[in-house]
PDB file of C-alpha atoms in Angstrom:
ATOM      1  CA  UNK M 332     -36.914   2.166  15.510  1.00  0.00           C
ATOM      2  CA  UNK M 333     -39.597   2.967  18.199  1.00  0.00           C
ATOM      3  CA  UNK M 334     -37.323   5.288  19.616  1.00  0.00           C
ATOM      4  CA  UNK M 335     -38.233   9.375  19.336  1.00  0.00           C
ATOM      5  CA  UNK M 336     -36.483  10.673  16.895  1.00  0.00           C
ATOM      6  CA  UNK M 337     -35.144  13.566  19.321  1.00  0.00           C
ATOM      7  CA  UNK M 338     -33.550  10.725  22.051  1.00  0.00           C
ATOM      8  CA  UNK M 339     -32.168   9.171  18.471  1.00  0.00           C
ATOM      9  CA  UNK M 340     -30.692  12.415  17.495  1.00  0.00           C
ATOM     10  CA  UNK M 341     -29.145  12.971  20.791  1.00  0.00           C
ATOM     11  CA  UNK M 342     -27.402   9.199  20.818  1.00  0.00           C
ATOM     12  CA  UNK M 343     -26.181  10.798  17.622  1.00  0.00           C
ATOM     13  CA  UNK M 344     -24.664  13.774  18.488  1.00  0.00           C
ATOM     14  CA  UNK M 345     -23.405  12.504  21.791  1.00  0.00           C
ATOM     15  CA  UNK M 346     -21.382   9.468  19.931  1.00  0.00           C
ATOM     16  CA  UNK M 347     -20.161  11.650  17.713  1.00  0.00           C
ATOM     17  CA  UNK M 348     -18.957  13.805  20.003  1.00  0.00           C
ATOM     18  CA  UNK M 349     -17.115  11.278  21.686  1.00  0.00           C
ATOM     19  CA  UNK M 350     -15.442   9.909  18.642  1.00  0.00           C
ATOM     20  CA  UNK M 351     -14.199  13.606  17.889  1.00  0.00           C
ATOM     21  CA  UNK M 352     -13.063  14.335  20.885  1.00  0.00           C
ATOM     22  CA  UNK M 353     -10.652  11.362  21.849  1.00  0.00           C
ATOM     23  CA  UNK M 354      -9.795  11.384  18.175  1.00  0.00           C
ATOM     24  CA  UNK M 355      -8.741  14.917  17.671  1.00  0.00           C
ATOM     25  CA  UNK M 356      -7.350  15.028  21.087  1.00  0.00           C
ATOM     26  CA  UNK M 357      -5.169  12.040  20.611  1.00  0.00           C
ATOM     27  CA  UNK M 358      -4.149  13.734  17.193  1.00  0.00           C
ATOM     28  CA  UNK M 359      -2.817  17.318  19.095  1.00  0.00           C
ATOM     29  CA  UNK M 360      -1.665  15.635  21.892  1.00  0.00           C
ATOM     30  CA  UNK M 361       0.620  12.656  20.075  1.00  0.00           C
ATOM     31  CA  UNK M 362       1.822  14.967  16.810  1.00  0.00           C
ATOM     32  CA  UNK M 363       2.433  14.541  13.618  1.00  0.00           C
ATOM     33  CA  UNK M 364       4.186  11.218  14.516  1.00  0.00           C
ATOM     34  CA  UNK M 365       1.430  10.007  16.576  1.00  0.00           C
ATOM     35  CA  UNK M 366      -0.042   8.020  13.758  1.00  0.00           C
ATOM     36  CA  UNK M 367      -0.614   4.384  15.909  1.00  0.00           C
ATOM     37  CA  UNK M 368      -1.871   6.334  18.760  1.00  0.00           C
ATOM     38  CA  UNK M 369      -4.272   8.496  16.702  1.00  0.00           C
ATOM     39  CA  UNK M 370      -5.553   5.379  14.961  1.00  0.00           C
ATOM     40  CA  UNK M 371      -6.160   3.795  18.038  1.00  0.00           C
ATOM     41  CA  UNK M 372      -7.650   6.285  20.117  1.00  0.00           C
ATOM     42  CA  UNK M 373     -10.421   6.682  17.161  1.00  0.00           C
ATOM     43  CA  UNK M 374     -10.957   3.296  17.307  1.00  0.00           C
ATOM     44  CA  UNK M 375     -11.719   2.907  20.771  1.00  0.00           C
ATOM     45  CA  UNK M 376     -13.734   6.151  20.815  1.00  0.00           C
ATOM     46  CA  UNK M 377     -15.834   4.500  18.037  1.00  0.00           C
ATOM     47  CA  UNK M 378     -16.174   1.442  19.899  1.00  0.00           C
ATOM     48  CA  UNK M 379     -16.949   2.866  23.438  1.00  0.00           C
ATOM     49  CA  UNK M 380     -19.488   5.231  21.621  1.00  0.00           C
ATOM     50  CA  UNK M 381     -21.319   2.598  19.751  1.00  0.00           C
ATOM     51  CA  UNK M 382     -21.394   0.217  23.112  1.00  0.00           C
ATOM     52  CA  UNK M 383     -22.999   3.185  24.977  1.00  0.00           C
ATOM     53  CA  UNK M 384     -25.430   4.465  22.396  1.00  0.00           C
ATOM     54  CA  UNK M 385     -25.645   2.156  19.669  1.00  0.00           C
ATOM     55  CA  UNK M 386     -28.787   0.437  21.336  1.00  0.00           C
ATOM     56  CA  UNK M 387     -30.505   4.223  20.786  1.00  0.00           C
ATOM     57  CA  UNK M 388     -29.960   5.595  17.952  1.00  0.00           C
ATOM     58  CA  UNK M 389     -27.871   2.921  15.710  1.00  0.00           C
ATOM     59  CA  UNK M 390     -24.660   3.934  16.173  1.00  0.00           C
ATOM     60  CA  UNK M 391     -23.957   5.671  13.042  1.00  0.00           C
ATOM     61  CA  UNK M 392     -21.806   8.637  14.001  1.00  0.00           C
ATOM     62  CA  UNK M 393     -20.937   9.886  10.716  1.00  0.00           C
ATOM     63  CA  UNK M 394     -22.602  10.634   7.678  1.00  0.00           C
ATOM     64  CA  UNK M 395     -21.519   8.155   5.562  1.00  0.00           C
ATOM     65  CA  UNK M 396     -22.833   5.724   7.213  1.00  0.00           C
ATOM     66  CA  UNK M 397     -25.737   6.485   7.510  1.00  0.00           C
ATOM     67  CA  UNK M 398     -26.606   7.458   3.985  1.00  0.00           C
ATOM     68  CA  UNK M 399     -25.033   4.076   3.038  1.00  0.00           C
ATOM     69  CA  UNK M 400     -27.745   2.741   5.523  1.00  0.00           C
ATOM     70  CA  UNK M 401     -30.535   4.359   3.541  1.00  0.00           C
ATOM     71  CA  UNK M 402     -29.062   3.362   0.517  1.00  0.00           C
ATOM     72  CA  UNK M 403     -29.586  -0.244   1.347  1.00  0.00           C
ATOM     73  CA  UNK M 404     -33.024   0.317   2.828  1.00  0.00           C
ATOM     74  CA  UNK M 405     -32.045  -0.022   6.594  1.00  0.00           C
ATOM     75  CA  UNK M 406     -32.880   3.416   7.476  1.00  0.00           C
ATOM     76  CA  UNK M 407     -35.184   6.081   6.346  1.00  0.00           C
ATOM     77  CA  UNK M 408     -34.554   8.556   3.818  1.00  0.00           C
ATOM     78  CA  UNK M 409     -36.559  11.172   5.745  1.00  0.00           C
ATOM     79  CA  UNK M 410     -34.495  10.938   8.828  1.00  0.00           C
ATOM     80  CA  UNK M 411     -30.953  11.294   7.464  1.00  0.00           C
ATOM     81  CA  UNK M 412     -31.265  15.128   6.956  1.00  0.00           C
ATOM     82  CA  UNK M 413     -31.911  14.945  11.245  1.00  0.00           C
ATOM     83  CA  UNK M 414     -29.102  12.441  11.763  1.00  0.00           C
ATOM     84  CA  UNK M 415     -26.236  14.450   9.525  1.00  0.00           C
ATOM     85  CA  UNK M 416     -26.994  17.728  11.530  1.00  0.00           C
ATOM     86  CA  UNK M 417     -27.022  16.038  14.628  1.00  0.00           C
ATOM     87  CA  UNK M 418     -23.284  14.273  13.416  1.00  0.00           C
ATOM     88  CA  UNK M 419     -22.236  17.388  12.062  1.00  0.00           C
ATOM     89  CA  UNK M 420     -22.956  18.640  15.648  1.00  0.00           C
ATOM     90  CA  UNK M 421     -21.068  16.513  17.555  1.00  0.00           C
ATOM     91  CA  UNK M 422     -18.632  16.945  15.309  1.00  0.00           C
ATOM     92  CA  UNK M 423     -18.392  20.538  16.186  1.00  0.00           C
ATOM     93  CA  UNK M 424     -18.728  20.048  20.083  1.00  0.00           C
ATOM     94  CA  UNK M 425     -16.087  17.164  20.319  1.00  0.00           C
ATOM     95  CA  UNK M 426     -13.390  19.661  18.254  1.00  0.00           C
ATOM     96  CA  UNK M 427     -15.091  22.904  21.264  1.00  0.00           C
ATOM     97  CA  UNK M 428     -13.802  20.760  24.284  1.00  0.00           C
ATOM     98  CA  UNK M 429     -10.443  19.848  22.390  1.00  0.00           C
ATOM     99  CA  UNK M 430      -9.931  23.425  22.201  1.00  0.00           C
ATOM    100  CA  UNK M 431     -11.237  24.020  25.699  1.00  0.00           C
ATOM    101  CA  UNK M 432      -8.984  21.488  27.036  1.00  0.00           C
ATOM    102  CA  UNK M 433      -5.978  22.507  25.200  1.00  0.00           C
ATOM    103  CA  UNK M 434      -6.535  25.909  24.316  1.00  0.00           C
ATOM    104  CA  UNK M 435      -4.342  27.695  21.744  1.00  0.00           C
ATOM    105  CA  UNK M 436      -1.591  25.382  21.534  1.00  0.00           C
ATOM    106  CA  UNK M 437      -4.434  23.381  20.219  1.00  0.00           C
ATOM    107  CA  UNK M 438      -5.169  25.829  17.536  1.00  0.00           C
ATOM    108  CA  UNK M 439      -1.329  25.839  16.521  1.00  0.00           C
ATOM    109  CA  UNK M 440      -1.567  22.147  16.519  1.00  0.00           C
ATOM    110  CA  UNK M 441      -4.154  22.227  13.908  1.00  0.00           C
ATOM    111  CA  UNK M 442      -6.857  21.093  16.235  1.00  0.00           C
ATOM    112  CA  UNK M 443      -6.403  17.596  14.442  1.00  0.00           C
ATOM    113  CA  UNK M 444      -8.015  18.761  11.371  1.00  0.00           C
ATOM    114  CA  UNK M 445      -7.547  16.823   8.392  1.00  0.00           C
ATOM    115  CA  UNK M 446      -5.909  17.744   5.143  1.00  0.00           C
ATOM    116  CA  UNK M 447      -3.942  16.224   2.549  1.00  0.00           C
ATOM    117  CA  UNK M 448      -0.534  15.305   2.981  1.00  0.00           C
ATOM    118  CA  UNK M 449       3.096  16.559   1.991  1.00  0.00           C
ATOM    119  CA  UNK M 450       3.068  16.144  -1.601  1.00  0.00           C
ATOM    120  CA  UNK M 451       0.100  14.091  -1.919  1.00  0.00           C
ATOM    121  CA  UNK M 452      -2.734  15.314  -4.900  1.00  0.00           C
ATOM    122  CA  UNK M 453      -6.467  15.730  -4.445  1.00  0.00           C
ATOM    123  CA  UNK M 454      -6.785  12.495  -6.297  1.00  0.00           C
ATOM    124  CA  UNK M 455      -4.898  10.661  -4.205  1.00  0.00           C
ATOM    125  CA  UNK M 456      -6.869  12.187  -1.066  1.00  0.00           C
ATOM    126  CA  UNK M 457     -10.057  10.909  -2.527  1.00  0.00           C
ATOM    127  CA  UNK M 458      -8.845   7.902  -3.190  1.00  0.00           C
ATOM    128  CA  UNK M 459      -7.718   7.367   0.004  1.00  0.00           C
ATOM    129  CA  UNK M 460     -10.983   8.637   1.467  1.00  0.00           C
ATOM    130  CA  UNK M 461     -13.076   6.043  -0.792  1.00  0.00           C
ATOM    131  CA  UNK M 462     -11.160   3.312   0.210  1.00  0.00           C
ATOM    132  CA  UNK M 463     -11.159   3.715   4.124  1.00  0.00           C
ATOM    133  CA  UNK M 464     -14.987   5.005   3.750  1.00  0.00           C
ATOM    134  CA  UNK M 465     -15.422   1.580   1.881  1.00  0.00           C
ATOM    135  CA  UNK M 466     -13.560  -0.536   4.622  1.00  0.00           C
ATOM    136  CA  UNK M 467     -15.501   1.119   7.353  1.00  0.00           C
ATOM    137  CA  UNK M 468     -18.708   0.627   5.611  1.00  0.00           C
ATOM    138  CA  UNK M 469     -17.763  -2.806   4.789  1.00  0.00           C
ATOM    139  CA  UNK M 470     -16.938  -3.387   8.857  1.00  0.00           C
ATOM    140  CA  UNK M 471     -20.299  -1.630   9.430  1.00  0.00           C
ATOM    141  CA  UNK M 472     -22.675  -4.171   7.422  1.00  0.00           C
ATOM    142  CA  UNK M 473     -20.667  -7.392   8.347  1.00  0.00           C
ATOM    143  CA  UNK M 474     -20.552  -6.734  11.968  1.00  0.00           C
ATOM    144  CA  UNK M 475     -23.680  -4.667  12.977  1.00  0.00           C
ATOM    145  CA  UNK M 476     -26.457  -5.713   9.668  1.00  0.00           C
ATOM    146  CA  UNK M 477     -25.814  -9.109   8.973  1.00  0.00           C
ATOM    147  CA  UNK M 478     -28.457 -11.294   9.942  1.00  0.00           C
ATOM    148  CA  UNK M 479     -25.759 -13.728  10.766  1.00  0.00           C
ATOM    149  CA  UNK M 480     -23.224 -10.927  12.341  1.00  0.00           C
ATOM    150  CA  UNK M 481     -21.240 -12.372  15.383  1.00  0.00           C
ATOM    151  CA  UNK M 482     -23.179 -10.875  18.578  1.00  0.00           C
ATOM    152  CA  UNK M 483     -21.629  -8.315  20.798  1.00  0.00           C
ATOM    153  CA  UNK M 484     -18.766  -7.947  18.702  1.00  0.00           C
ATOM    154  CA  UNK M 485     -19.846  -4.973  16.099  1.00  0.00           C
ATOM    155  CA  UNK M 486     -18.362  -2.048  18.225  1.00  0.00           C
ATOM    156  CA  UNK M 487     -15.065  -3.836  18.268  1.00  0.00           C
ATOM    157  CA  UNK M 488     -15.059  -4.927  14.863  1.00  0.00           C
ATOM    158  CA  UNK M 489     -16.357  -1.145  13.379  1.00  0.00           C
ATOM    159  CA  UNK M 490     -13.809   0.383  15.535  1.00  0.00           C
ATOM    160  CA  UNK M 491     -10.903  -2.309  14.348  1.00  0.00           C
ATOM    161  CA  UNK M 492     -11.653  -1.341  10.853  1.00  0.00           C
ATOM    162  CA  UNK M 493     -11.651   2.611  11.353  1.00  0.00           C
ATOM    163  CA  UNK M 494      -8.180   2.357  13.323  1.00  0.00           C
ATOM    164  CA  UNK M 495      -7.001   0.053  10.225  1.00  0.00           C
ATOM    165  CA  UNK M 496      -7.577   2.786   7.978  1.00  0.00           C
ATOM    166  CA  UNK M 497      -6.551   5.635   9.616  1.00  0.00           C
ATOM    167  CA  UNK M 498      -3.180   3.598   9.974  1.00  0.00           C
ATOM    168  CA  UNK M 499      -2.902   2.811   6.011  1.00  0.00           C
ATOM    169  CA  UNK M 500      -4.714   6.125   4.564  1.00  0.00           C
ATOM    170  CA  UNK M 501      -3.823   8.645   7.258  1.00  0.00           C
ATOM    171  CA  UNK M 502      -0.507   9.792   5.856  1.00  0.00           C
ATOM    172  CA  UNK M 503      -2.134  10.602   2.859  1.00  0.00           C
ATOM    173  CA  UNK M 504      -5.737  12.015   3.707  1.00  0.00           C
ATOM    174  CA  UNK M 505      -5.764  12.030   7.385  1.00  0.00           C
ATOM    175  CA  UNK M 506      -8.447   9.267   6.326  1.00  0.00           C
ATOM    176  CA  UNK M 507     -11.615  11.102   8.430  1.00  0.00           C
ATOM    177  CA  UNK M 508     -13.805   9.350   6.177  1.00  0.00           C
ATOM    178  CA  UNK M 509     -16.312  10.763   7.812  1.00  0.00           C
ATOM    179  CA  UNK M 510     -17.746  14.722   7.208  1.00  0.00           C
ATOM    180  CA  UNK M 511     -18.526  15.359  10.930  1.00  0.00           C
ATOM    181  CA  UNK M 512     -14.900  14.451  12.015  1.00  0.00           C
ATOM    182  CA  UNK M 513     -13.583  16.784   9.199  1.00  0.00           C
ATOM    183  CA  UNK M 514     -15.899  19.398   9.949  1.00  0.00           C
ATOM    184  CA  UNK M 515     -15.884  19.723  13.607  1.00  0.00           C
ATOM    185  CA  UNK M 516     -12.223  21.342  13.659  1.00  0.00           C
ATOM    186  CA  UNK M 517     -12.184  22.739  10.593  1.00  0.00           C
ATOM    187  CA  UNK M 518     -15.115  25.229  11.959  1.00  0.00           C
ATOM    188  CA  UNK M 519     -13.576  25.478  15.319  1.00  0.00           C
ATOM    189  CA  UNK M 520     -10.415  26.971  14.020  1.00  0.00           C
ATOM    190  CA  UNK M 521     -12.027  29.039  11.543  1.00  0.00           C
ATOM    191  CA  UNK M 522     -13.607  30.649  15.055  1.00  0.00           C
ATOM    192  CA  UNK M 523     -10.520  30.388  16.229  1.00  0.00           C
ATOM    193  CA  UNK M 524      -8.140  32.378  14.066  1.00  0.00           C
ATOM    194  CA  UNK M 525      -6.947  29.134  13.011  1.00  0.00           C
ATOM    195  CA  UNK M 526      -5.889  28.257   9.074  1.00  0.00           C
ATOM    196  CA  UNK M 527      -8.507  25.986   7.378  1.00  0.00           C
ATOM    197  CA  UNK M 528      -7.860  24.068   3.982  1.00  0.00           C
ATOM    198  CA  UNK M 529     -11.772  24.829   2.592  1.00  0.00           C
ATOM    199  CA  UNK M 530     -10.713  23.964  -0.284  1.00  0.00           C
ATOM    200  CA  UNK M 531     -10.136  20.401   0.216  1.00  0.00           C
ATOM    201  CA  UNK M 532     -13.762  19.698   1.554  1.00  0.00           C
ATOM    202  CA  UNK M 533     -14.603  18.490  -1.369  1.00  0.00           C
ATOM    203  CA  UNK M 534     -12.700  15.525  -1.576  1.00  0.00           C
ATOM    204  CA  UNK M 535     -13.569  15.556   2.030  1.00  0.00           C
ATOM    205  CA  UNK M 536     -17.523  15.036   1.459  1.00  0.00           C
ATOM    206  CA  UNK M 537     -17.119  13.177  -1.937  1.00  0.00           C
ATOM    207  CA  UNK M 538     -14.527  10.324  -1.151  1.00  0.00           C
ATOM    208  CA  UNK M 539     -16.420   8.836   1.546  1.00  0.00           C
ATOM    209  CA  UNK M 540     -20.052   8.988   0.066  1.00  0.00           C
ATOM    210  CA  UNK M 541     -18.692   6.976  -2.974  1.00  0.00           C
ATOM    211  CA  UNK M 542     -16.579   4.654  -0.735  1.00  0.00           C
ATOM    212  CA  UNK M 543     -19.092   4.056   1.555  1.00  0.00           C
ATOM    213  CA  UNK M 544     -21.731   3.693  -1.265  1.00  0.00           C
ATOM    214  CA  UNK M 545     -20.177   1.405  -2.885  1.00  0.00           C
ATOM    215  CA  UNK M 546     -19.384  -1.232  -0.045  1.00  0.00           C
ATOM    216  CA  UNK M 547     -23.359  -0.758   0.768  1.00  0.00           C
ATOM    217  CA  UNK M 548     -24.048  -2.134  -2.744  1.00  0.00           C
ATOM    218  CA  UNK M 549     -21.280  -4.800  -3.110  1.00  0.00           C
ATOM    219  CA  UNK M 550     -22.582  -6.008   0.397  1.00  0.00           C
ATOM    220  CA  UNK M 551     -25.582  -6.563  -1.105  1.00  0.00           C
ATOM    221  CA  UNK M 552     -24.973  -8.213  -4.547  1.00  0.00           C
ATOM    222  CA  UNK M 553     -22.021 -10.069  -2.227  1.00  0.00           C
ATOM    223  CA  UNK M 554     -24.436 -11.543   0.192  1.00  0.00           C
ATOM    224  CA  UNK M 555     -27.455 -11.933  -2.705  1.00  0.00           C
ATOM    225  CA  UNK M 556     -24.737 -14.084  -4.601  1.00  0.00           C
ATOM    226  CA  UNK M 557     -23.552 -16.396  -1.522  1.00  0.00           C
ATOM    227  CA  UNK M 558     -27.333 -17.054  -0.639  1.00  0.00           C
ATOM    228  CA  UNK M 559     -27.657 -18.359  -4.108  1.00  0.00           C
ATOM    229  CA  UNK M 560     -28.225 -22.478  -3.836  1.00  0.00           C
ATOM    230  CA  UNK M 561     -25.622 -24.050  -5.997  1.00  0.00           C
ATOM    231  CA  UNK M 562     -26.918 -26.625  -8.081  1.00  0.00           C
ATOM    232  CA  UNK M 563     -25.642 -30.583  -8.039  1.00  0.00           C
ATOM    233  CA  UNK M 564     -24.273 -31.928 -10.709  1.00  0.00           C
ATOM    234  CA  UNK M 565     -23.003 -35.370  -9.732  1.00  0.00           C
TER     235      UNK M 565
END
């Protein structure tokens, strides 16, 4: 990109932000029973945040992404250090206005934070995480990389796939699939006498980066193998 890294890194933190906020606010306001409404309100938020800053900075807006960019050589190594901060940020300032807005019934809420479900094991959370980091990522190369990608469609498409997830995985993980989202309220409660799970970051950081890995790479070979001429043998 011929973009400045620093405009690049705000598009960054700003999406993010967005995709927090209505995310984690849909999440207090709706309840635990809220799961449709959560799913859709990050799917939209991912969707109006990629139409408005996609064009500068890529539209990542979560650090799985974007390492499972650089992973397939369409983005630089040396600028996802810049990018997860600035995710990691928004992350953090989406969860602040949550809490602003909301204020301590937010905090009782659980600020939207995500943790494992009733009864469900930390392998089934990173399951869950790897698979909805792998549909997103899949979403993410088919609608926004592919030289062959249907145009204006990608933030609809990314978003689609994200609310699809959230609606399968998020009884068991919350399915964040994404470190900024998980993150953001997890350090706004801890600043605001709130309970955090710590504990289950792991899974949190892990389950997405393999996910997400992985569809990078079977995009790849996937795409390498349907280019391949197939020979005639009549």
């Amino acid at each position: 990109m011929d973009i400045p890294l620093a405009r690049r890194l705000l598009g960054e933190l700003a999406g993010t932000a967005i995709l927090c906020l209505f995310g984690i606010g849909a999440a207090v306001a709706a309840g635990p029973t809220g799961l449709l409404v959560v799913a859709l309100a990050h799917g939209l938020a991912l969707a109006v945040a990629i139409y408005a800053f996609g064009a500068v900075s890529g539209g990542h807006f979560n650090p799985t992404v974007t390492v499972a960019l650089a992973v397939r050589g369409q983005f630089a190594w040396r600028d996802v250090p810049a990018y997860v901060v600035a995710q990691l940020l928004g992350g953090v300032l989406g969860s602040a206005v949550v809490f602003a807005a909301y204020g301590s019934s937010a905090v009782h809420a659980g600020l939207g934070a995500t943790t494992y479900g009733s009864g469900v094991s930390p392998v089934q959370a990173l399951v869950a995480e790897a698979t909805g980091a792998f549909i997103l990522v899949t979403a993410v190369f088919a609608f926004a990389v592919a030289p062959d990608a249907p145009k204006g469609l990608h933030g609809l498409g990314i978003g689609l796939a994200l609310a699809t997830q959230i609606m399968v995985f998020g009884p068991l993980s919350g399915a964040s699939v994404n470190l900024a989202r998980t993150m953001g309220p997890d350090v706004v409660l801890a600043l605001t006498g709130g309970t955090v799970a710590w504990s289950q970051l792991f899974v949190y950081l892990v389950g997405p980066l393999v996910g997400g890995i992985a569809a990078a790479l079977l995009h790849g070979v996937a795409r390498r193998v349907t280019r391949t001429p197939v020979a005639d043998h009549a």
